[in-house]
GROMACS .gro file of C-alpha atoms in nm:
model
  505
    1MET     CA    1   5.750   3.031  -8.058
    2THR     CA    2   5.635   2.644  -8.171
    3ILE     CA    3   5.341   2.664  -8.275
    4PHE     CA    4   5.202   2.242  -8.256
    5HIS     CA    5   4.878   2.169  -8.478
    6VAL     CA    6   4.658   1.884  -8.328
    7HIS     CA    7   4.368   1.657  -8.544
    8VAL     CA    8   4.078   1.633  -8.341
    9SER     CA    9   3.755   1.401  -8.380
   10ASN     CA   10   3.919   1.417  -8.807
   11CYS     CA   11   3.731   1.728  -8.839
   12ILE     CA   12   3.833   1.952  -8.558
   13HIS     CA   13   4.212   2.181  -8.593
   14ALA     CA   14   4.328   2.289  -8.309
   15GLN     CA   15   4.640   2.528  -8.285
   16VAL     CA   16   4.857   2.517  -7.930
   17ASP     CA   17   5.120   2.754  -7.873
   18ALA     CA   18   5.324   2.571  -7.606
   19GLY     CA   19   5.001   2.581  -7.380
   20VAL     CA   20   4.609   2.601  -7.477
   21ALA     CA   21   4.401   2.669  -7.748
   22ALA     CA   22   3.987   2.625  -7.750
   23GLU     CA   23   3.822   2.582  -8.094
   24ARG     CA   24   3.380   2.564  -8.133
   25LYS     CA   25   3.261   2.359  -8.389
   26GLY     CA   26   2.846   2.345  -8.395
   27GLY     CA   27   2.770   2.351  -8.073
   28VAL     CA   28   3.067   2.221  -7.865
   29VAL     CA   29   3.422   2.321  -7.764
   30TRP     CA   30   3.738   2.169  -7.820
   31ILE     CA   31   4.031   2.196  -7.550
   32VAL     CA   32   4.343   2.102  -7.644
   33GLU     CA   33   4.566   2.110  -7.363
   34LEU     CA   34   5.007   2.084  -7.374
   35VAL     CA   35   5.062   1.919  -7.058
   36THR     CA   36   5.466   1.785  -7.103
   37LYS     CA   37   5.681   1.845  -7.435
   38SER     CA   38   6.012   1.707  -7.490
   39THR     CA   39   6.293   1.683  -7.781
   40HIS     CA   40   6.109   1.374  -7.917
   41VAL     CA   41   5.725   1.351  -7.711
   42LYS     CA   42   5.466   1.598  -7.707
   43ILE     CA   43   5.195   1.505  -7.427
   44PHE     CA   44   4.789   1.644  -7.496
   45GLN     CA   45   4.527   1.643  -7.319
   46ILE     CA   46   4.221   1.716  -7.537
   47PHE     CA   47   3.889   1.741  -7.376
   48HIS     CA   48   3.513   1.941  -7.447
   49TYR     CA   49   3.224   1.997  -7.366
   50GLU     CA   50   2.904   2.173  -7.553
   51ALA     CA   51   2.818   2.506  -7.538
   52ASN     CA   52   2.565   2.687  -7.441
   53ASN     CA   53   2.453   2.351  -7.230
   54MET     CA   54   2.503   2.456  -6.831
   55ASN     CA   55   2.297   2.658  -6.626
   56VAL     CA   56   2.541   2.891  -6.391
   57VAL     CA   57   2.490   2.956  -6.060
   58ILE     CA   58   2.681   3.284  -5.903
   59LEU     CA   59   2.640   3.266  -5.546
   60ALA     CA   60   2.628   3.670  -5.426
   61ALA     CA   61   2.387   3.789  -5.135
   62GLY     CA   62   2.675   3.775  -4.850
   63MET     CA   63   2.684   4.069  -4.619
   64GLY     CA   64   3.038   4.134  -4.599
   65LYS     CA   65   3.067   4.253  -4.288
   66ARG     CA   66   3.497   4.311  -4.287
   67MET     CA   67   3.423   4.544  -4.593
   68GLN     CA   68   3.316   4.799  -4.300
   69SER     CA   69   3.037   4.921  -4.607
   70SER     CA   70   2.700   4.981  -4.653
   71LEU     CA   71   2.822   4.858  -5.069
   72PRO     CA   72   2.704   4.493  -5.095
   73LYS     CA   73   3.061   4.341  -5.115
   74VAL     CA   74   3.010   4.197  -5.494
   75LEU     CA   75   2.977   4.510  -5.572
   76HIS     CA   76   3.269   4.655  -5.490
   77PRO     CA   77   3.492   4.783  -5.770
   78LEU     CA   78   3.811   4.571  -5.860
   79ALA     CA   79   3.929   4.672  -6.225
   80GLY     CA   80   3.678   4.999  -6.255
   81LYS     CA   81   3.395   4.710  -6.217
   82PRO     CA   82   3.189   4.528  -5.960
   83LEU     CA   83   3.354   4.175  -5.857
   84LEU     CA   84   2.993   4.031  -5.984
   85SER     CA   85   3.032   4.165  -6.319
   86HIS     CA   86   3.386   3.965  -6.376
   87VAL     CA   87   3.219   3.636  -6.297
   88ILE     CA   88   2.948   3.689  -6.500
   89ASP     CA   89   3.124   3.735  -6.776
   90THR     CA   90   3.319   3.479  -6.752
   91ALA     CA   91   3.046   3.274  -6.706
   92ARG     CA   92   2.935   3.459  -7.021
   93SER     CA   93   3.279   3.353  -7.156
   94LEU     CA   94   3.219   2.978  -7.106
   95GLY     CA   95   2.878   2.962  -7.339
   96ALA     CA   96   2.641   2.984  -7.046
   97GLY     CA   97   2.247   2.888  -7.075
   98ALA     CA   98   2.079   3.004  -6.880
   99ILE     CA   99   2.229   3.223  -6.549
  100CYS     CA  100   2.120   3.299  -6.184
  101VAL     CA  101   2.281   3.561  -5.915
  102ILE     CA  102   2.112   3.454  -5.554
  103TYR     CA  103   2.186   3.829  -5.396
  104GLY     CA  104   2.049   3.921  -5.104
  105HIS     CA  105   2.204   4.224  -4.871
  106GLY     CA  106   2.185   4.496  -5.027
  107GLY     CA  107   1.859   4.474  -5.114
  108GLU     CA  108   1.775   4.517  -5.519
  109GLN     CA  109   2.113   4.681  -5.520
  110VAL     CA  110   2.273   4.413  -5.739
  111PRO     CA  111   2.019   4.296  -5.972
  112GLU     CA  112   2.027   4.718  -6.000
  113THR     CA  113   2.338   4.757  -6.135
  114VAL     CA  114   2.393   4.404  -6.312
  115GLY     CA  115   2.075   4.321  -6.445
  116ALA     CA  116   2.111   4.211  -6.811
  117ASP     CA  117   1.881   4.020  -6.985
  118ASP     CA  118   2.064   3.710  -7.008
  119ILE     CA  119   2.098   3.681  -6.616
  120ARG     CA  120   1.799   3.554  -6.319
  121PHE     CA  121   1.857   3.696  -6.060
  122ALA     CA  122   1.660   3.455  -5.689
  123ARG     CA  123   1.663   3.626  -5.331
  124GLN     CA  124   1.817   3.430  -5.042
  125GLU     CA  125   1.636   3.552  -4.706
  126PRO     CA  126   1.737   3.455  -4.506
  127GLN     CA  127   2.101   3.390  -4.560
  128LEU     CA  128   2.161   3.004  -4.396
  129GLY     CA  129   2.405   2.923  -4.600
  130THR     CA  130   2.629   2.812  -4.985
  131GLY     CA  131   2.343   2.479  -4.996
  132HIS     CA  132   2.032   2.752  -4.925
  133ALA     CA  133   2.202   2.936  -5.142
  134VAL     CA  134   2.178   2.734  -5.373
  135ALA     CA  135   1.824   2.625  -5.352
  136GLN     CA  136   1.693   2.981  -5.424
  137ALA     CA  137   1.771   2.878  -5.811
  138ILE     CA  138   1.609   2.534  -5.823
  139PRO     CA  139   1.309   2.663  -6.017
  140VAL     CA  140   1.533   2.845  -6.302
  141LEU     CA  141   1.820   2.579  -6.314
  142ASP     CA  142   1.722   2.363  -6.618
  143ASP     CA  143   1.725   1.951  -6.559
  144SER     CA  144   1.842   1.869  -6.862
  145VAL     CA  145   2.180   2.030  -6.824
  146PRO     CA  146   2.460   2.028  -6.561
  147THR     CA  147   2.506   2.336  -6.309
  148LEU     CA  148   2.800   2.525  -6.269
  149ILE     CA  149   2.780   2.706  -5.889
  150LEU     CA  150   3.041   2.996  -5.874
  151TYR     CA  151   3.088   3.291  -5.637
  152GLY     CA  152   3.044   3.633  -5.696
  153ASP     CA  153   3.291   3.830  -5.435
  154VAL     CA  154   3.584   3.568  -5.668
  155PRO     CA  155   3.603   3.703  -5.923
  156LEU     CA  156   3.950   3.565  -6.130
  157THR     CA  157   3.856   3.257  -6.198
  158GLY     CA  158   3.940   3.198  -6.547
  159SER     CA  159   3.785   3.029  -6.790
  160ARG     CA  160   4.043   2.821  -6.864
  161SER     CA  161   4.034   2.648  -6.559
  162LEU     CA  162   3.665   2.656  -6.600
  163GLN     CA  163   3.644   2.501  -6.916
  164ARG     CA  164   3.821   2.160  -6.746
  165LEU     CA  165   3.586   2.141  -6.454
  166VAL     CA  166   3.314   2.164  -6.719
  167ALA     CA  167   3.460   1.853  -6.894
  168ALA     CA  168   3.534   1.666  -6.624
  169ALA     CA  169   3.249   1.673  -6.516
  170GLY     CA  170   3.065   1.565  -6.820
  171GLN     CA  171   2.695   1.524  -6.784
  172ASP     CA  172   2.693   1.278  -6.468
  173GLN     CA  173   2.895   1.313  -6.209
  174LEU     CA  174   3.016   1.570  -5.926
  175ALA     CA  175   3.316   1.761  -6.052
  176ILE     CA  176   3.477   1.991  -5.780
  177LEU     CA  177   3.784   2.254  -5.862
  178THR     CA  178   4.076   2.191  -5.650
  179ALA     CA  179   4.385   2.300  -5.473
  180ASP     CA  180   4.693   2.303  -5.341
  181MET     CA  181   4.798   2.546  -5.046
  182ALA     CA  182   5.058   2.592  -4.817
  183ASP     CA  183   4.865   2.759  -4.556
  184PRO     CA  184   4.475   2.636  -4.539
  185THR     CA  185   4.400   2.790  -4.277
  186GLY     CA  186   4.005   2.871  -4.273
  187LEU     CA  187   3.904   2.677  -4.575
  188GLY     CA  188   3.706   2.343  -4.663
  189ARG     CA  189   3.949   2.021  -4.718
  190ILE     CA  190   3.918   1.776  -4.969
  191VAL     CA  191   3.935   1.460  -4.759
  192ARG     CA  192   3.969   1.172  -5.001
  193GLN     CA  193   3.992   0.800  -4.983
  194ASP     CA  194   4.237   0.551  -5.207
  195GLY     CA  195   4.285   0.845  -5.387
  196GLU     CA  196   3.894   0.957  -5.398
  197ILE     CA  197   3.685   1.224  -5.290
  198VAL     CA  198   3.496   1.149  -5.031
  199ARG     CA  199   3.364   1.428  -4.860
  200ILE     CA  200   3.486   1.797  -4.779
  201VAL     CA  201   3.523   1.951  -4.413
  202GLU     CA  202   3.529   2.306  -4.314
  203GLN     CA  203   3.783   2.436  -4.104
  204LYS     CA  204   3.599   2.473  -3.724
  205ASP     CA  205   3.416   2.103  -3.745
  206ALA     CA  206   3.747   1.945  -3.903
  207SER     CA  207   3.984   1.658  -3.690
  208ALA     CA  208   4.364   1.804  -3.597
  209SER     CA  209   4.443   1.542  -3.920
  210GLU     CA  210   4.170   1.660  -4.095
  211LEU     CA  211   4.290   2.009  -4.043
  212ALA     CA  212   4.695   1.891  -4.211
  213ILE     CA  213   4.466   1.819  -4.508
  214THR     CA  214   4.615   2.069  -4.734
  215GLU     CA  215   4.388   1.982  -5.058
  216ILE     CA  216   4.136   2.281  -5.049
  217ASN     CA  217   3.768   2.306  -5.208
  218THR     CA  218   3.787   2.630  -5.368
  219GLY     CA  219   3.351   2.620  -5.378
  220ILE     CA  220   3.354   2.626  -5.769
  221MET     CA  221   3.175   2.295  -5.852
  222VAL     CA  222   2.919   2.150  -6.171
  223ALA     CA  223   2.650   1.902  -6.049
  224PRO     CA  224   2.449   1.696  -6.276
  225THR     CA  225   2.057   1.940  -6.196
  226VAL     CA  226   1.858   1.646  -6.109
  227ARG     CA  227   2.066   1.483  -5.814
  228LEU     CA  228   2.188   1.808  -5.744
  229LYS     CA  229   1.820   1.921  -5.665
  230GLN     CA  230   1.776   1.651  -5.447
  231TRP     CA  231   2.117   1.655  -5.234
  232LEU     CA  232   1.967   2.001  -5.133
  233SER     CA  233   1.663   1.907  -5.053
  234THR     CA  234   1.820   1.676  -4.724
  235LEU     CA  235   2.056   1.944  -4.618
  236SER     CA  236   2.072   1.926  -4.196
  237ASN     CA  237   2.273   2.239  -4.019
  238ASP     CA  238   2.369   2.055  -3.806
  239ASN     CA  239   2.694   2.236  -3.834
  240ALA     CA  240   2.917   2.398  -3.620
  241GLN     CA  241   2.773   2.738  -3.795
  242GLY     CA  242   2.420   2.611  -3.816
  243GLU     CA  243   2.424   2.669  -4.172
  244TYR     CA  244   2.315   2.436  -4.430
  245TYR     CA  245   2.661   2.339  -4.618
  246LEU     CA  246   2.670   2.310  -5.024
  247THR     CA  247   2.992   2.124  -4.973
  248ASP     CA  248   2.790   1.835  -4.798
  249ILE     CA  249   2.628   1.696  -5.107
  250VAL     CA  250   3.009   1.530  -5.162
  251ALA     CA  251   2.925   1.305  -4.918
  252ARG     CA  252   2.547   1.252  -5.104
  253ALA     CA  253   2.710   1.235  -5.415
  254VAL     CA  254   2.981   0.938  -5.274
  255ALA     CA  255   2.738   0.768  -5.108
  256ASP     CA  256   2.457   0.753  -5.444
  257GLY     CA  257   2.731   0.606  -5.643
  258VAL     CA  258   2.826   0.945  -5.823
  259ALA     CA  259   3.133   0.962  -5.962
  260VAL     CA  260   3.341   1.265  -5.791
  261VAL     CA  261   3.620   1.412  -5.984
  262SER     CA  262   3.824   1.733  -5.932
  263ALA     CA  263   3.986   1.972  -6.167
  264GLN     CA  264   4.290   2.207  -6.072
  265PRO     CA  265   4.317   2.592  -6.154
  266ASP     CA  266   4.606   2.760  -6.386
  267ALA     CA  267   4.716   3.009  -6.104
  268ILE     CA  268   4.604   2.999  -5.715
  269TRP     CA  269   4.491   3.351  -5.719
  270GLU     CA  270   4.224   3.237  -5.911
  271THR     CA  271   4.042   3.073  -5.650
  272LEU     CA  272   4.172   3.341  -5.393
  273GLY     CA  273   3.813   3.595  -5.290
  274VAL     CA  274   3.759   3.907  -5.140
  275ASN     CA  275   3.645   3.893  -4.747
  276SER     CA  276   3.770   4.310  -4.678
  277LYS     CA  277   4.013   4.621  -4.809
  278VAL     CA  278   4.266   4.394  -4.772
  279GLN     CA  279   4.223   4.172  -4.985
  280LEU     CA  280   4.039   4.358  -5.261
  281ALA     CA  281   4.389   4.560  -5.290
  282GLU     CA  282   4.576   4.262  -5.316
  283LEU     CA  283   4.350   4.174  -5.607
  284GLU     CA  284   4.354   4.455  -5.804
  285ARG     CA  285   4.765   4.423  -5.825
  286ILE     CA  286   4.736   4.057  -5.930
  287LEU     CA  287   4.500   4.185  -6.197
  288GLN     CA  288   4.719   4.447  -6.277
  289GLY     CA  289   5.029   4.249  -6.245
  290ASN     CA  290   4.873   4.052  -6.532
  291ILE     CA  291   4.741   4.268  -6.702
  292ALA     CA  292   5.075   4.492  -6.746
  293ARG     CA  293   5.226   4.147  -6.865
  294GLU     CA  294   5.040   4.085  -7.142
  295LEU     CA  295   5.052   4.428  -7.250
  296LEU     CA  296   5.371   4.369  -7.276
  297GLU     CA  297   5.455   4.047  -7.418
  298GLN     CA  298   5.264   4.172  -7.690
  299GLY     CA  299   5.572   4.487  -7.749
  300VAL     CA  300   5.421   4.790  -7.487
  301THR     CA  301   5.687   4.944  -7.328
  302LEU     CA  302   5.620   4.996  -7.008
  303SER     CA  303   5.824   5.215  -6.691
  304ASP     CA  304   5.708   5.014  -6.452
  305PRO     CA  305   5.484   4.730  -6.521
  306ALA     CA  306   5.348   4.799  -6.088
  307ARG     CA  307   5.277   5.161  -6.157
  308LEU     CA  308   4.986   5.110  -6.405
  309ASP     CA  309   4.610   5.087  -6.326
  310VAL     CA  310   4.362   4.967  -6.677
  311ARG     CA  311   3.993   4.980  -6.617
  312GLY     CA  312   3.859   4.849  -6.892
  313LYS     CA  313   3.998   4.716  -7.221
  314LEU     CA  314   4.294   4.889  -7.320
  315THR     CA  315   4.425   4.843  -7.713
  316CYS     CA  316   4.793   4.913  -7.798
  317GLY     CA  317   4.930   4.957  -8.139
  318ARG     CA  318   5.353   4.859  -8.236
  319ASP     CA  319   5.571   5.058  -8.035
  320VAL     CA  320   5.371   5.208  -7.798
  321SER     CA  321   5.460   5.331  -7.386
  322ILE     CA  322   5.325   5.443  -7.127
  323ASP     CA  323   5.516   5.622  -6.865
  324VAL     CA  324   5.434   5.554  -6.442
  325GLY     CA  325   5.092   5.644  -6.295
  326CYS     CA  326   4.892   5.636  -6.561
  327VAL     CA  327   4.499   5.519  -6.557
  328PHE     CA  328   4.307   5.403  -6.880
  329VAL     CA  329   3.908   5.327  -6.800
  330GLY     CA  330   3.601   5.198  -7.018
  331ASP     CA  331   3.706   5.164  -7.410
  332VAL     CA  332   4.081   5.303  -7.471
  333THR     CA  333   4.313   5.280  -7.796
  334LEU     CA  334   4.652   5.368  -7.830
  335GLU     CA  335   4.799   5.375  -8.165
  336ASP     CA  336   5.108   5.300  -8.297
  337GLY     CA  337   5.405   5.488  -8.170
  338VAL     CA  338   5.161   5.657  -7.968
  339SER     CA  339   5.352   5.796  -7.621
  340ILE     CA  340   5.208   5.834  -7.310
  341GLY     CA  341   5.412   6.068  -7.003
  342ALA     CA  342   5.318   6.010  -6.661
  343HIS     CA  343   5.010   6.046  -6.404
  344CYS     CA  344   4.782   6.067  -6.763
  345VAL     CA  345   4.411   5.995  -6.703
  346ILE     CA  346   4.291   5.797  -7.032
  347LYS     CA  347   3.922   5.775  -7.050
  348ASN     CA  348   3.708   5.659  -7.395
  349ALA     CA  349   3.980   5.785  -7.593
  350ARG     CA  350   4.128   5.709  -7.864
  351ILE     CA  351   4.499   5.864  -7.950
  352GLY     CA  352   4.635   5.818  -8.326
  353SER     CA  353   4.945   5.709  -8.423
  354GLY     CA  354   5.256   5.910  -8.342
  355SER     CA  355   5.123   6.109  -8.107
  356ASN     CA  356   5.283   6.238  -7.771
  357ILE     CA  357   5.020   6.321  -7.462
  358GLN     CA  358   5.240   6.434  -7.251
  359PRO     CA  359   5.265   6.472  -6.836
  360PHE     CA  360   4.879   6.486  -6.594
  361CYS     CA  361   4.669   6.497  -6.925
  362HIS     CA  362   4.333   6.446  -6.877
  363ILE     CA  363   4.176   6.291  -7.148
  364GLU     CA  364   3.790   6.207  -7.143
  365HIS     CA  365   3.535   6.060  -7.471
  366ALA     CA  366   3.794   6.221  -7.707
  367GLN     CA  367   3.945   6.133  -7.998
  368VAL     CA  368   4.329   6.216  -8.096
  369GLY     CA  369   4.444   6.219  -8.436
  370ALA     CA  370   4.841   6.100  -8.547
  371GLN     CA  371   5.117   6.309  -8.437
  372ALA     CA  372   4.911   6.512  -8.205
  373GLN     CA  373   5.148   6.672  -7.926
  374ILE     CA  374   4.898   6.689  -7.595
  375GLY     CA  375   5.027   6.838  -7.260
  376PRO     CA  376   5.138   6.883  -7.020
  377TYR     CA  377   4.849   6.926  -6.803
  378ALA     CA  378   4.618   6.958  -7.058
  379ARG     CA  379   4.211   6.873  -7.088
  380LEU     CA  380   4.056   6.699  -7.351
  381ARG     CA  381   3.646   6.729  -7.242
  382PRO     CA  382   3.362   6.454  -7.419
  383GLY     CA  383   3.311   6.571  -7.810
  384THR     CA  384   3.690   6.672  -7.835
  385GLU     CA  385   3.764   6.614  -8.208
  386LEU     CA  386   4.171   6.659  -8.273
  387ALA     CA  387   4.252   6.607  -8.629
  388GLU     CA  388   4.623   6.512  -8.703
  389ASP     CA  389   4.882   6.721  -8.568
  390VAL     CA  390   4.684   6.909  -8.345
  391HIS     CA  391   4.855   7.120  -8.051
  392ILE     CA  392   4.704   7.143  -7.764
  393GLY     CA  393   4.909   7.276  -7.459
  394ASN     CA  394   4.916   7.326  -7.108
  395PHE     CA  395   4.656   7.428  -6.941
  396VAL     CA  396   4.456   7.422  -7.207
  397GLU     CA  397   4.033   7.287  -7.192
  398ILE     CA  398   3.873   7.172  -7.515
  399LYS     CA  399   3.550   7.100  -7.431
  400ASN     CA  400   3.258   6.916  -7.762
  401SER     CA  401   3.443   7.069  -7.999
  402GLN     CA  402   3.702   6.989  -8.352
  403ILE     CA  403   3.986   7.115  -8.428
  404ALA     CA  404   4.120   7.067  -8.776
  405ALA     CA  405   4.437   6.974  -8.881
  406HIS     CA  406   4.777   7.162  -8.808
  407SER     CA  407   4.605   7.373  -8.595
  408LYS     CA  408   4.689   7.544  -8.189
  409ALA     CA  409   4.599   7.559  -7.858
  410ASN     CA  410   4.945   7.589  -7.639
  411HIS     CA  411   4.890   7.760  -7.339
  412LEU     CA  412   4.593   7.916  -7.081
  413ALA     CA  413   4.307   7.848  -7.279
  414TYR     CA  414   3.964   7.768  -7.316
  415VAL     CA  415   3.759   7.639  -7.653
  416GLY     CA  416   3.463   7.507  -7.582
  417ASP     CA  417   3.165   7.403  -7.852
  418ALA     CA  418   3.346   7.532  -8.113
  419SER     CA  419   3.437   7.392  -8.473
  420VAL     CA  420   3.901   7.506  -8.609
  421GLY     CA  421   3.957   7.503  -8.894
  422SER     CA  422   4.293   7.458  -9.050
  423ARG     CA  423   4.582   7.632  -8.922
  424VAL     CA  424   4.449   7.823  -8.683
  425ASN     CA  425   4.674   7.950  -8.405
  426ILE     CA  426   4.483   8.065  -8.084
  427GLY     CA  427   4.684   8.267  -7.879
  428ALA     CA  428   4.690   8.265  -7.473
  429GLY     CA  429   4.431   8.333  -7.233
  430THR     CA  430   4.163   8.360  -7.515
  431ILE     CA  431   3.809   8.169  -7.430
  432THR     CA  432   3.510   8.035  -7.641
  433CYS     CA  433   3.215   8.266  -7.355
  434ASN     CA  434   2.905   7.935  -7.524
  435TYR     CA  435   2.706   7.945  -7.239
  436ASP     CA  436   2.470   8.227  -7.179
  437GLY     CA  437   2.345   8.087  -6.833
  438ALA     CA  438   1.994   7.850  -6.994
  439ASN     CA  439   2.205   7.783  -7.357
  440LYS     CA  440   2.524   7.666  -7.485
  441PHE     CA  441   2.599   7.812  -7.818
  442ARG     CA  442   2.841   7.773  -8.099
  443THR     CA  443   3.193   7.929  -8.179
  444VAL     CA  444   3.312   7.884  -8.552
  445ILE     CA  445   3.725   7.990  -8.672
  446GLU     CA  446   3.764   7.981  -9.007
  447ASP     CA  447   4.084   7.792  -9.147
  448ASP     CA  448   4.421   8.026  -9.084
  449ALA     CA  449   4.281   8.229  -8.817
  450PHE     CA  450   4.532   8.363  -8.523
  451ILE     CA  451   4.345   8.471  -8.261
  452GLY     CA  452   4.609   8.725  -7.991
  453SER     CA  453   4.584   8.664  -7.651
  454ASP     CA  454   4.361   8.710  -7.427
  455THR     CA  455   4.037   8.698  -7.635
  456GLN     CA  456   3.699   8.660  -7.599
  457LEU     CA  457   3.506   8.482  -7.838
  458VAL     CA  458   3.098   8.555  -7.698
  459ALA     CA  459   2.937   8.269  -7.906
  460PRO     CA  460   2.749   8.207  -8.169
  461VAL     CA  461   3.010   8.378  -8.382
  462ARG     CA  462   3.218   8.319  -8.637
  463VAL     CA  463   3.557   8.379  -8.767
  464GLY     CA  464   3.643   8.442  -9.134
  465LYS     CA  465   3.888   8.264  -9.303
  466GLY     CA  466   4.282   8.380  -9.319
  467ALA     CA  467   4.128   8.652  -9.026
  468THR     CA  468   4.300   8.828  -8.732
  469LEU     CA  469   4.165   8.934  -8.379
  470GLY     CA  470   4.425   9.189  -8.212
  471ALA     CA  471   4.493   9.065  -7.839
  472GLY     CA  472   4.260   9.177  -7.584
  473THR     CA  473   3.972   9.138  -7.787
  474THR     CA  474   3.657   9.085  -7.705
  475LEU     CA  475   3.435   8.953  -8.013
  476THR     CA  476   3.066   9.001  -8.015
  477LYS     CA  477   3.028   8.997  -8.450
  478ASP     CA  478   3.146   8.792  -8.640
  479ALA     CA  479   3.507   8.897  -8.813
  480PRO     CA  480   3.548   8.888  -9.203
  481GLU     CA  481   3.796   8.685  -9.367
  482GLY     CA  482   4.158   8.818  -9.423
  483LYS     CA  483   4.114   9.171  -9.154
  484LEU     CA  484   4.201   9.206  -8.820
  485THR     CA  485   3.925   9.263  -8.611
  486VAL     CA  486   4.055   9.450  -8.300
  487SER     CA  487   3.813   9.569  -8.041
  488ARG     CA  488   3.959   9.693  -7.742
  489ALA     CA  489   4.005  10.053  -7.500
  490ARG     CA  490   4.177  10.337  -7.649
  491GLN     CA  491   4.565  10.347  -7.450
  492ILE     CA  492   4.554  10.658  -7.243
  493THR     CA  493   4.850  10.773  -7.058
  494ILE     CA  494   4.735  11.032  -6.775
  495ASP     CA  495   5.044  11.251  -6.649
  496ASN     CA  496   5.074  11.460  -6.235
  497TRP     CA  497   4.889  11.104  -6.157
  498GLN     CA  498   4.906  11.006  -5.770
  499ARG     CA  499   4.963  10.673  -5.681
  500PRO     CA  500   4.730  10.618  -5.348
  501ALA     CA  501   4.931  10.543  -4.999
  502LYS     CA  502   4.890  10.412  -4.727
  503ILE     CA  503   4.657  10.565  -4.452
  504LYS     CA  504   4.916  10.588  -4.165
  505LYS     CA  505   4.638  10.402  -3.831
   0.00000   0.00000   0.00000
């Protein structure tokens, strides 16, 4: 690994690991990016922008007819959270001083879903184009800082690419995120003269020569706010779509002598939007592939990177292995040496070091201690806390229970609302009867108890330390410690008994 150290402004020490680094000093974010390197020469690009010093407008009013859904397009999930939430999180990562979401289709579903203290909302009704959409945010924009315009259905644009765009714009230039595409069909083209951007032309309004241009407008741009307001007020809908195009502000900027600059994203997929379920699925695979690649680079073993789904935050220690078809939801931590078998679903859980989760387990809002053995086909429901070396076997369900070290429930059991001590053995077919139809009650099983197969523990009830319950017991009273407790019907044999025979019809 090569680490490059660069001194910026005599006081910033930025570190670049063969790529890019960002460092905040006071209210300024400095970005140091490695452009090229050879044996003897390393060339860096250094730029900066002021944190908490921009407006962000996110356009999220579109209907999304091709989604074939009553759910607003920007609320469809990608990796477990709405498309729009990805964009909002990116805006926050830039240190935006103000975020305004423009919504429309679906009514109040959008603000109800993503509303937060740091977000303002403006409704676009009717929806008359992107320029008209941005104009709805004018009352909440701070004139003293530039405005970054993002799209609620373009969820994968990286903060690094946007940092470059914001830095390129400075305080008084119009900056556009552009990209070169082999097939730009349907996208607005960047028209240049002598290398300078002079306007953007939409597909339906482009001439034959303009359609041949491969540099496209991603729609993402940064504009000086006072100028932006002026330009928006002059837009016309005299075009093939009869809409007010945001892209028309480029020609206004050129006419006003405002420099129009550009920046490019790190990858084309950062610019891809969602207009259909097909495109949504394609972006899901791109994002999951990126997540899988990051995990592999961290040293996680993935049996097949293409068969992994992370819908939240997955934190892995060293020597973690994950088999195919696993889904991780919410905040999941896998400590050192954890092994996850095929087709497990784990949600908001922590798995302790050295634990083995065998195939087809469901774990939700649970804590699993070190060296545990879980599954296959086990279910750990919310409130489950397992200490070290606990064994939970096939078709065992644990809910809102604490199980101490070295205890076992190896097959076909239900333990709910229970406190289980250390070195307890819970036999097959055992259940805690914790619910009387109105209220839940707890079961306490103390250390070294042995629970025979097919036992029902009718809560509230306590099994004393070292007690043994005989198979088939229905326990309705506390079992004293160190003793055998049995409650079952006496076995009898009936002589001369005849098995019923079928009546001939």
